[in-house]
């Protein structure tokens, strides 16, 4: 069985910077379900800006 390795605590330092910038320039009336700064995706996987890989359970 393969296991995943989280490269940084979540959210990572690059994601934290982007999330803070987003909060500074976006209306507080726009809801955020969870802090996430996506870098790219392929199939059912997405990567954050810190290099962590996740299964995409949010796509419809």
PDB file of C-alpha atoms in Angstrom:
ATOM      1  CA  UNK A   1       0.000   0.000   0.000  1.00  0.00           C
ATOM      2  CA  UNK A   2       1.354   3.397  -0.957  1.00  0.00           C
ATOM      3  CA  UNK A   3       1.191   6.273   1.474  1.00  0.00           C
ATOM      4  CA  UNK A   4       1.291   9.983   0.792  1.00  0.00           C
ATOM      5  CA  UNK A   5       3.833  12.362   2.222  1.00  0.00           C
ATOM      6  CA  UNK A   6       2.749  15.897   3.101  1.00  0.00           C
ATOM      7  CA  UNK A   7       5.677  18.181   2.233  1.00  0.00           C
ATOM      8  CA  UNK A   8       4.664  21.109   4.446  1.00  0.00           C
ATOM      9  CA  UNK A   9       2.173  21.703   7.267  1.00  0.00           C
ATOM     10  CA  UNK A  10      -1.172  22.683   5.756  1.00  0.00           C
ATOM     11  CA  UNK A  11      -1.582  25.280   4.488  1.00  0.00           C
ATOM     12  CA  UNK A  12       2.090  25.658   3.563  1.00  0.00           C
ATOM     13  CA  UNK A  13       4.061  28.925   3.542  1.00  0.00           C
ATOM     14  CA  UNK A  14       3.416  29.760  -0.131  1.00  0.00           C
ATOM     15  CA  UNK A  15      -0.283  28.972   0.245  1.00  0.00           C
ATOM     16  CA  UNK A  16      -0.508  31.064   3.430  1.00  0.00           C
ATOM     17  CA  UNK A  17       0.895  34.083   1.570  1.00  0.00           C
ATOM     18  CA  UNK A  18      -1.618  33.690  -1.282  1.00  0.00           C
ATOM     19  CA  UNK A  19      -4.523  33.112   1.107  1.00  0.00           C
ATOM     20  CA  UNK A  20      -3.600  36.263   3.063  1.00  0.00           C
ATOM     21  CA  UNK A  21      -3.380  38.299  -0.162  1.00  0.00           C
ATOM     22  CA  UNK A  22      -6.734  36.924  -1.305  1.00  0.00           C
ATOM     23  CA  UNK A  23      -8.341  37.874   2.022  1.00  0.00           C
ATOM     24  CA  UNK A  24      -6.951  41.410   1.713  1.00  0.00           C
ATOM     25  CA  UNK A  25      -8.409  42.049  -1.754  1.00  0.00           C
ATOM     26  CA  UNK A  26     -11.638  40.009  -1.765  1.00  0.00           C
ATOM     27  CA  UNK A  27     -14.923  40.980  -0.139  1.00  0.00           C
ATOM     28  CA  UNK A  28     -15.498  39.251   3.210  1.00  0.00           C
ATOM     29  CA  UNK A  29     -19.005  38.413   1.993  1.00  0.00           C
ATOM     30  CA  UNK A  30     -17.472  35.851  -0.417  1.00  0.00           C
ATOM     31  CA  UNK A  31     -17.367  32.572   1.554  1.00  0.00           C
ATOM     32  CA  UNK A  32     -14.275  30.382   1.803  1.00  0.00           C
ATOM     33  CA  UNK A  33     -14.910  26.758   2.733  1.00  0.00           C
ATOM     34  CA  UNK A  34     -11.258  25.922   3.348  1.00  0.00           C
ATOM     35  CA  UNK A  35      -7.887  27.561   2.662  1.00  0.00           C
ATOM     36  CA  UNK A  36      -6.345  26.150  -0.516  1.00  0.00           C
ATOM     37  CA  UNK A  37      -4.071  27.639  -3.187  1.00  0.00           C
ATOM     38  CA  UNK A  38      -4.087  25.283  -6.170  1.00  0.00           C
ATOM     39  CA  UNK A  39      -1.105  25.209  -8.508  1.00  0.00           C
ATOM     40  CA  UNK A  40      -2.321  22.707 -11.091  1.00  0.00           C
ATOM     41  CA  UNK A  41      -4.334  19.570 -11.577  1.00  0.00           C
ATOM     42  CA  UNK A  42      -4.339  16.368 -13.613  1.00  0.00           C
ATOM     43  CA  UNK A  43      -7.235  13.962 -13.666  1.00  0.00           C
ATOM     44  CA  UNK A  44      -8.555  13.573 -10.130  1.00  0.00           C
ATOM     45  CA  UNK A  45      -5.412  15.004  -8.513  1.00  0.00           C
ATOM     46  CA  UNK A  46      -4.591  18.619  -7.646  1.00  0.00           C
ATOM     47  CA  UNK A  47      -1.362  20.155  -6.341  1.00  0.00           C
ATOM     48  CA  UNK A  48      -1.059  23.152  -4.076  1.00  0.00           C
ATOM     49  CA  UNK A  49       1.585  25.849  -4.541  1.00  0.00           C
ATOM     50  CA  UNK A  50       3.776  24.127  -1.929  1.00  0.00           C
ATOM     51  CA  UNK A  51       3.926  20.856  -3.876  1.00  0.00           C
ATOM     52  CA  UNK A  52       1.423  18.819  -1.841  1.00  0.00           C
ATOM     53  CA  UNK A  53      -0.782  16.499  -3.914  1.00  0.00           C
ATOM     54  CA  UNK A  54      -4.447  15.834  -3.117  1.00  0.00           C
ATOM     55  CA  UNK A  55      -7.384  13.898  -4.518  1.00  0.00           C
ATOM     56  CA  UNK A  56      -9.952  16.382  -5.823  1.00  0.00           C
ATOM     57  CA  UNK A  57     -13.184  15.689  -3.951  1.00  0.00           C
ATOM     58  CA  UNK A  58     -14.581  19.177  -4.689  1.00  0.00           C
ATOM     59  CA  UNK A  59     -15.000  18.948  -8.473  1.00  0.00           C
ATOM     60  CA  UNK A  60     -18.421  18.229  -9.842  1.00  0.00           C
TER      61      UNK A  60
END
